[in-house]
Amino acid sequence: MDAQKAVCKKYKADFLAANHDLKLGIALNVKEGIVPIHGLRINPEGDTTGWYIWAGEEFSEDPDFFVPLHVEHIDEWNPEIKRYLGLAPGWRFLIANNYEDVWFDPKLLESRGEAND
């Protein structure tokens, strides 16, 4: 959690914990080691964190593109992702090798249909 809070402090972002027992949506291609890795967080609902994470250049509208994954298993997919999961809804990240970009996107708080713009 300290690494998550450090990322939030670095980018002046609010911190919202992504508890280990909650789920995020993740694309299977993340497990394949494809870069870059993209993450965006909408408002959480139910037993979710609001996080959607995918790899590569293409985002898909396919309903099977994202699979649910409990936060406690994210290290098995890619351990670098965990440090960004404390960013509050409305935040995005993009990482690849030694590259990192983190920014606030207010459109993420409007509606799910526009989250990939």
Tab-separated table of N, CA and C in Angstrom:
chain	number	residue	atom	x	y	z
A	1	MET	N	0.802	-1.202	0.000
A	1	MET	CA	0.000	0.000	0.000
A	1	MET	C	0.846	1.268	0.000
A	2	ASP	N	2.035	1.172	0.566
A	2	ASP	CA	2.913	2.340	0.588
A	2	ASP	C	3.288	2.775	-0.822
A	3	ALA	N	3.539	1.812	-1.703
A	3	ALA	CA	3.877	2.135	-3.092
A	3	ALA	C	2.692	2.798	-3.784
A	4	GLN	N	1.471	2.349	-3.471
A	4	GLN	CA	0.275	2.955	-4.052
A	4	GLN	C	0.109	4.395	-3.575
A	5	LYS	N	0.312	4.614	-2.314
A	5	LYS	CA	0.198	5.971	-1.775
A	5	LYS	C	1.284	6.875	-2.343
A	6	ALA	N	2.468	6.326	-2.593
A	6	ALA	CA	3.561	7.114	-3.180
A	6	ALA	C	3.212	7.544	-4.603
A	7	VAL	N	2.588	6.666	-5.385
A	7	VAL	CA	2.165	7.035	-6.744
A	7	VAL	C	1.122	8.151	-6.671
A	8	CYS	N	0.176	8.021	-5.770
A	8	CYS	CA	-0.854	9.058	-5.614
A	8	CYS	C	-0.236	10.396	-5.218
A	9	LYS	N	0.711	10.353	-4.310
A	9	LYS	CA	1.372	11.589	-3.880
A	9	LYS	C	2.144	12.222	-5.041
A	10	LYS	N	2.862	11.402	-5.802
A	10	LYS	CA	3.654	11.886	-6.931
A	10	LYS	C	2.791	12.636	-7.942
A	11	TYR	N	1.578	12.140	-8.182
A	11	TYR	CA	0.702	12.738	-9.200
A	11	TYR	C	-0.411	13.597	-8.603
A	12	LYS	N	-0.334	13.818	-7.291
A	12	LYS	CA	-1.333	14.634	-6.591
A	12	LYS	C	-2.744	14.094	-6.813
A	13	ALA	N	-2.853	12.786	-6.712
A	13	ALA	CA	-4.122	12.083	-6.908
A	13	ALA	C	-4.690	11.644	-5.566
A	14	ASP	N	-6.002	11.599	-5.474
A	14	ASP	CA	-6.632	11.032	-4.285
A	14	ASP	C	-6.341	9.539	-4.241
A	15	PHE	N	-6.260	9.008	-3.027
A	15	PHE	CA	-6.024	7.583	-2.825
A	15	PHE	C	-7.346	6.906	-2.494
A	16	LEU	N	-7.617	5.794	-3.158
A	16	LEU	CA	-8.757	4.943	-2.824
A	16	LEU	C	-8.273	3.506	-2.925
A	17	ALA	N	-8.215	2.847	-1.798
A	17	ALA	CA	-7.690	1.476	-1.760
A	17	ALA	C	-8.488	0.550	-2.668
A	18	ALA	N	-7.775	-0.358	-3.301
A	18	ALA	CA	-8.386	-1.440	-4.077
A	18	ALA	C	-8.172	-2.703	-3.245
A	19	ASN	N	-9.121	-3.001	-2.391
A	19	ASN	CA	-8.972	-4.109	-1.452
A	19	ASN	C	-8.750	-5.438	-2.168
A	20	HIS	N	-7.955	-6.293	-1.561
A	20	HIS	CA	-7.551	-7.567	-2.163
A	20	HIS	C	-8.713	-8.487	-2.502
A	21	ASP	N	-9.837	-8.363	-1.779
A	21	ASP	CA	-10.971	-9.249	-2.029
A	21	ASP	C	-11.916	-8.714	-3.114
A	22	LEU	N	-11.626	-7.532	-3.651
A	22	LEU	CA	-12.443	-6.966	-4.719
A	22	LEU	C	-11.884	-7.370	-6.080
A	23	LYS	N	-12.697	-7.187	-7.123
A	23	LYS	CA	-12.305	-7.595	-8.471
A	23	LYS	C	-11.993	-6.386	-9.348
A	24	LEU	N	-11.158	-6.651	-10.332
A	24	LEU	CA	-10.923	-5.681	-11.399
A	24	LEU	C	-11.179	-6.407	-12.708
A	25	GLY	N	-11.359	-5.646	-13.771
A	25	GLY	CA	-11.512	-6.231	-15.096
A	25	GLY	C	-10.159	-6.180	-15.783
A	26	ILE	N	-9.725	-7.308	-16.322
A	26	ILE	CA	-8.402	-7.363	-16.930
A	26	ILE	C	-8.466	-8.167	-18.220
A	27	ALA	N	-7.743	-7.711	-19.220
A	27	ALA	CA	-7.681	-8.427	-20.489
A	27	ALA	C	-6.658	-9.550	-20.385
A	28	LEU	N	-6.953	-10.669	-21.017
A	28	LEU	CA	-6.054	-11.821	-20.970
A	28	LEU	C	-4.669	-11.498	-21.518
A	29	ASN	N	-4.593	-10.510	-22.440
A	29	ASN	CA	-3.291	-10.201	-23.043
A	29	ASN	C	-2.299	-9.594	-22.050
A	30	VAL	N	-2.752	-9.145	-20.899
A	30	VAL	CA	-1.842	-8.622	-19.874
A	30	VAL	C	-0.920	-9.734	-19.393
A	31	LYS	N	-1.456	-10.924	-19.294
A	31	LYS	CA	-0.688	-12.066	-18.805
A	31	LYS	C	0.385	-12.497	-19.807
A	32	GLU	N	0.251	-12.074	-21.066
A	32	GLU	CA	1.189	-12.453	-22.122
A	32	GLU	C	2.429	-11.567	-22.174
A	33	GLY	N	2.480	-10.531	-21.335
A	33	GLY	CA	3.645	-9.653	-21.299
A	33	GLY	C	3.667	-8.602	-22.391
A	34	ILE	N	2.528	-8.364	-23.030
A	34	ILE	CA	2.432	-7.342	-24.081
A	34	ILE	C	2.499	-5.957	-23.443
A	35	VAL	N	3.149	-5.016	-24.118
A	35	VAL	CA	3.192	-3.628	-23.656
A	35	VAL	C	2.705	-2.722	-24.779
A	36	PRO	N	2.221	-1.562	-24.453
A	36	PRO	CA	2.097	-0.997	-23.107
A	36	PRO	C	0.914	-1.599	-22.359
A	37	ILE	N	0.902	-1.345	-21.059
A	37	ILE	CA	-0.232	-1.732	-20.225
A	37	ILE	C	-1.002	-0.463	-19.883
A	38	HIS	N	-2.296	-0.524	-20.122
A	38	HIS	CA	-3.201	0.594	-19.862
A	38	HIS	C	-4.084	0.254	-18.671
A	39	GLY	N	-4.391	1.245	-17.866
A	39	GLY	CA	-5.345	1.062	-16.780
A	39	GLY	C	-6.202	2.295	-16.646
A	40	LEU	N	-7.482	2.083	-16.391
A	40	LEU	CA	-8.387	3.202	-16.110
A	40	LEU	C	-9.325	2.782	-15.000
A	41	ARG	N	-9.726	3.772	-14.198
A	41	ARG	CA	-10.606	3.475	-13.060
A	41	ARG	C	-11.858	4.324	-13.124
A	42	ILE	N	-12.985	3.624	-13.168
A	42	ILE	CA	-14.283	4.282	-13.060
A	42	ILE	C	-14.764	4.108	-11.617
A	43	ASN	N	-15.934	4.629	-11.319
A	43	ASN	CA	-16.461	4.465	-9.965
A	43	ASN	C	-16.751	2.995	-9.684
A	44	PRO	N	-16.289	2.491	-8.553
A	44	PRO	CA	-16.534	1.085	-8.213
A	44	PRO	C	-18.016	0.813	-7.972
A	45	GLU	N	-18.420	-0.400	-8.306
A	45	GLU	CA	-19.788	-0.848	-8.028
A	45	GLU	C	-19.729	-2.256	-7.460
A	46	GLY	N	-20.547	-2.527	-6.462
A	46	GLY	CA	-20.621	-3.875	-5.896
A	46	GLY	C	-19.277	-4.355	-5.383
A	47	ASP	N	-18.837	-5.512	-5.899
A	47	ASP	CA	-17.584	-6.110	-5.432
A	47	ASP	C	-16.426	-5.829	-6.378
A	48	THR	N	-16.491	-4.681	-7.066
A	48	THR	CA	-15.421	-4.318	-8.007
A	48	THR	C	-14.659	-3.100	-7.523
A	49	THR	N	-13.456	-2.937	-8.079
A	49	THR	CA	-12.621	-1.773	-7.761
A	49	THR	C	-12.893	-0.619	-8.720
A	50	GLY	N	-13.470	-0.920	-9.877
A	50	GLY	CA	-13.640	0.079	-10.930
A	50	GLY	C	-12.489	0.073	-11.926
A	51	TRP	N	-11.458	-0.741	-11.691
A	51	TRP	CA	-10.297	-0.800	-12.575
A	51	TRP	C	-10.550	-1.692	-13.781
A	52	TYR	N	-10.094	-1.207	-14.952
A	52	TYR	CA	-10.058	-1.987	-16.193
A	52	TYR	C	-8.634	-1.870	-16.729
A	53	ILE	N	-8.031	-3.004	-16.997
A	53	ILE	CA	-6.611	-3.037	-17.389
A	53	ILE	C	-6.464	-3.899	-18.632
A	54	TRP	N	-5.699	-3.404	-19.619
A	54	TRP	CA	-5.440	-4.155	-20.838
A	54	TRP	C	-4.051	-3.841	-21.354
A	55	ALA	N	-3.579	-4.649	-22.293
A	55	ALA	CA	-2.242	-4.478	-22.851
A	55	ALA	C	-2.319	-4.276	-24.349
A	56	GLY	N	-1.269	-3.665	-24.884
A	56	GLY	CA	-1.201	-3.444	-26.324
A	56	GLY	C	-1.830	-2.140	-26.743
A	57	GLU	N	-1.918	-1.958	-28.034
A	57	GLU	CA	-2.419	-0.700	-28.589
A	57	GLU	C	-3.930	-0.683	-28.771
A	58	GLU	N	-4.560	-1.851	-28.801
A	58	GLU	CA	-5.985	-1.929	-29.125
A	58	GLU	C	-6.850	-2.151	-27.889
A	59	PHE	N	-7.922	-1.371	-27.810
A	59	PHE	CA	-8.963	-1.555	-26.805
A	59	PHE	C	-10.133	-2.218	-27.519
A	60	SER	N	-10.754	-3.184	-26.909
A	60	SER	CA	-11.849	-3.897	-27.557
A	60	SER	C	-13.167	-3.659	-26.830
A	61	GLU	N	-14.228	-3.523	-27.608
A	61	GLU	CA	-15.581	-3.410	-27.054
A	61	GLU	C	-16.203	-4.785	-26.846
A	62	ASP	N	-15.487	-5.843	-27.225
A	62	ASP	CA	-15.983	-7.210	-27.078
A	62	ASP	C	-16.315	-7.472	-25.609
A	63	PRO	N	-17.516	-7.995	-25.326
A	63	PRO	CA	-17.889	-8.227	-23.924
A	63	PRO	C	-16.995	-9.243	-23.213
A	64	ASP	N	-16.244	-10.041	-23.963
A	64	ASP	CA	-15.344	-11.020	-23.360
A	64	ASP	C	-13.895	-10.528	-23.269
A	65	PHE	N	-13.654	-9.257	-23.635
A	65	PHE	CA	-12.292	-8.712	-23.618
A	65	PHE	C	-11.717	-8.691	-22.203
A	66	PHE	N	-12.549	-8.318	-21.232
A	66	PHE	CA	-12.122	-8.254	-19.841
A	66	PHE	C	-12.665	-9.458	-19.072
A	67	VAL	N	-11.817	-10.006	-18.207
A	67	VAL	CA	-12.243	-11.068	-17.307
A	67	VAL	C	-12.081	-10.553	-15.880
A	68	PRO	N	-12.909	-11.040	-14.953
A	68	PRO	CA	-12.767	-10.594	-13.566
A	68	PRO	C	-11.555	-11.246	-12.898
A	69	LEU	N	-10.867	-10.475	-12.092
A	69	LEU	CA	-9.715	-10.977	-11.349
A	69	LEU	C	-9.704	-10.298	-9.983
A	70	HIS	N	-9.575	-11.096	-8.934
A	70	HIS	CA	-9.425	-10.495	-7.604
A	70	HIS	C	-8.075	-9.787	-7.526
A	71	VAL	N	-8.053	-8.649	-6.882
A	71	VAL	CA	-6.834	-7.855	-6.742
A	71	VAL	C	-5.689	-8.682	-6.157
A	72	GLU	N	-6.001	-9.595	-5.253
A	72	GLU	CA	-4.950	-10.389	-4.611
A	72	GLU	C	-4.155	-11.237	-5.611
A	73	HIS	N	-4.661	-11.436	-6.825
A	73	HIS	CA	-3.970	-12.249	-7.828
A	73	HIS	C	-3.242	-11.428	-8.895
A	74	ILE	N	-3.237	-10.107	-8.769
A	74	ILE	CA	-2.645	-9.258	-9.822
A	74	ILE	C	-1.146	-9.513	-9.989
A	75	ASP	N	-0.450	-9.847	-8.927
A	75	ASP	CA	0.991	-10.101	-9.032
A	75	ASP	C	1.303	-11.295	-9.935
A	76	GLU	N	0.379	-12.245	-10.025
A	76	GLU	CA	0.571	-13.402	-10.896
A	76	GLU	C	0.493	-13.004	-12.373
A	77	TRP	N	-0.168	-11.888	-12.652
A	77	TRP	CA	-0.331	-11.406	-14.029
A	77	TRP	C	0.779	-10.430	-14.394
A	78	ASN	N	0.969	-9.421	-13.524
A	78	ASN	CA	2.021	-8.428	-13.727
A	78	ASN	C	2.181	-7.647	-12.424
A	79	PRO	N	3.254	-7.852	-11.689
A	79	PRO	CA	3.422	-7.212	-10.383
A	79	PRO	C	3.567	-5.687	-10.443
A	80	GLU	N	3.946	-5.124	-11.586
A	80	GLU	CA	4.100	-3.667	-11.687
A	80	GLU	C	2.765	-2.934	-11.578
A	81	ILE	N	1.687	-3.589	-11.917
A	81	ILE	CA	0.362	-2.951	-11.932
A	81	ILE	C	-0.083	-2.546	-10.533
A	82	LYS	N	0.246	-3.354	-9.542
A	82	LYS	CA	-0.282	-3.159	-8.185
A	82	LYS	C	-0.067	-1.744	-7.656
A	83	ARG	N	1.074	-1.145	-7.947
A	83	ARG	CA	1.378	0.174	-7.372
A	83	ARG	C	0.461	1.287	-7.873
A	84	TYR	N	-0.281	1.060	-8.952
A	84	TYR	CA	-1.187	2.075	-9.502
A	84	TYR	C	-2.623	1.905	-9.004
A	85	LEU	N	-2.923	0.826	-8.337
A	85	LEU	CA	-4.309	0.504	-7.990
A	85	LEU	C	-4.904	1.377	-6.892
A	86	GLY	N	-4.115	2.225	-6.259
A	86	GLY	CA	-4.643	3.145	-5.262
A	86	GLY	C	-5.140	4.457	-5.855
A	87	LEU	N	-4.885	4.672	-7.142
A	87	LEU	CA	-5.379	5.886	-7.794
A	87	LEU	C	-6.908	5.885	-7.777
A	88	ALA	N	-7.497	7.005	-7.455
A	88	ALA	CA	-8.946	7.111	-7.319
A	88	ALA	C	-9.644	7.046	-8.683
A	89	PRO	N	-10.966	6.843	-8.688
A	89	PRO	CA	-11.714	6.861	-9.947
A	89	PRO	C	-11.444	8.151	-10.725
A	90	GLY	N	-11.360	7.986	-12.048
A	90	GLY	CA	-11.064	9.113	-12.926
A	90	GLY	C	-9.607	9.136	-13.369
A	91	TRP	N	-8.791	8.264	-12.811
A	91	TRP	CA	-7.366	8.239	-13.143
A	91	TRP	C	-7.046	7.118	-14.116
A	92	ARG	N	-6.007	7.349	-14.910
A	92	ARG	CA	-5.496	6.386	-15.884
A	92	ARG	C	-3.996	6.231	-15.693
A	93	PHE	N	-3.482	5.105	-16.156
A	93	PHE	CA	-2.037	4.940	-16.238
A	93	PHE	C	-1.682	4.203	-17.514
A	94	LEU	N	-0.450	4.415	-17.951
A	94	LEU	CA	0.117	3.731	-19.110
A	94	LEU	C	1.563	3.424	-18.764
A	95	ILE	N	1.926	2.155	-18.797
A	95	ILE	CA	3.304	1.773	-18.472
A	95	ILE	C	3.846	0.844	-19.557
A	96	ALA	N	5.137	0.984	-19.816
A	96	ALA	CA	5.830	0.117	-20.776
A	96	ALA	C	7.315	0.195	-20.485
A	97	ASN	N	7.881	-0.942	-20.152
A	97	ASN	CA	9.309	-0.997	-19.847
A	97	ASN	C	9.647	0.082	-18.820
A	98	ASN	N	10.430	1.084	-19.144
A	98	ASN	CA	10.778	2.136	-18.182
A	98	ASN	C	9.940	3.405	-18.353
A	99	TYR	N	8.835	3.307	-19.062
A	99	TYR	CA	7.960	4.460	-19.307
A	99	TYR	C	6.759	4.410	-18.368
A	100	GLU	N	6.374	5.583	-17.850
A	100	GLU	CA	5.211	5.704	-16.966
A	100	GLU	C	4.492	7.005	-17.268
A	101	ASP	N	3.189	6.920	-17.466
A	101	ASP	CA	2.358	8.109	-17.614
A	101	ASP	C	1.111	7.893	-16.773
A	102	VAL	N	0.758	8.880	-15.965
A	102	VAL	CA	-0.409	8.813	-15.092
A	102	VAL	C	-1.126	10.143	-15.218
A	103	TRP	N	-2.445	10.098	-15.462
A	103	TRP	CA	-3.189	11.348	-15.630
A	103	TRP	C	-4.642	11.169	-15.233
A	104	PHE	N	-5.273	12.311	-14.932
A	104	PHE	CA	-6.690	12.344	-14.575
A	104	PHE	C	-7.503	12.569	-15.833
A	105	ASP	N	-8.565	11.791	-16.003
A	105	ASP	CA	-9.455	11.891	-17.157
A	105	ASP	C	-10.887	12.029	-16.647
A	106	PRO	N	-11.421	13.256	-16.580
A	106	PRO	CA	-12.753	13.453	-16.011
A	106	PRO	C	-13.853	12.705	-16.764
A	107	LYS	N	-13.616	12.356	-18.027
A	107	LYS	CA	-14.632	11.613	-18.798
A	107	LYS	C	-14.929	10.250	-18.182
A	108	LEU	N	-13.965	9.707	-17.450
A	108	LEU	CA	-14.173	8.402	-16.832
A	108	LEU	C	-15.255	8.430	-15.762
A	109	LEU	N	-15.533	9.598	-15.248
A	109	LEU	CA	-16.538	9.719	-14.203
A	109	LEU	C	-17.925	9.999	-14.767
A	110	GLU	N	-18.006	10.216	-16.089
A	110	GLU	CA	-19.289	10.540	-16.724
A	110	GLU	C	-20.117	9.302	-17.024
A	111	SER	N	-19.587	8.415	-17.871
A	111	SER	CA	-20.324	7.206	-18.222
A	111	SER	C	-19.357	6.154	-18.723
A	112	ARG	N	-19.735	4.897	-18.585
A	112	ARG	CA	-18.888	3.793	-19.029
A	112	ARG	C	-18.711	3.777	-20.523
A	113	GLY	N	-19.702	4.212	-21.267
A	113	GLY	CA	-19.648	4.153	-22.719
A	113	GLY	C	-18.550	4.983	-23.329
A	114	GLU	N	-18.049	5.974	-22.612
A	114	GLU	CA	-17.020	6.855	-23.160
A	114	GLU	C	-15.654	6.606	-22.534
A	115	ALA	N	-15.508	5.536	-21.759
A	115	ALA	CA	-14.285	5.296	-20.990
A	115	ALA	C	-13.066	5.028	-21.867
A	116	ASN	N	-13.256	4.619	-23.103
A	116	ASN	CA	-12.103	4.277	-23.928
A	116	ASN	C	-11.714	5.379	-24.898
A	117	ASP	N	-12.315	6.532	-24.805
A	117	ASP	CA	-11.970	7.645	-25.708
A	117	ASP	C	-10.597	8.206	-25.387
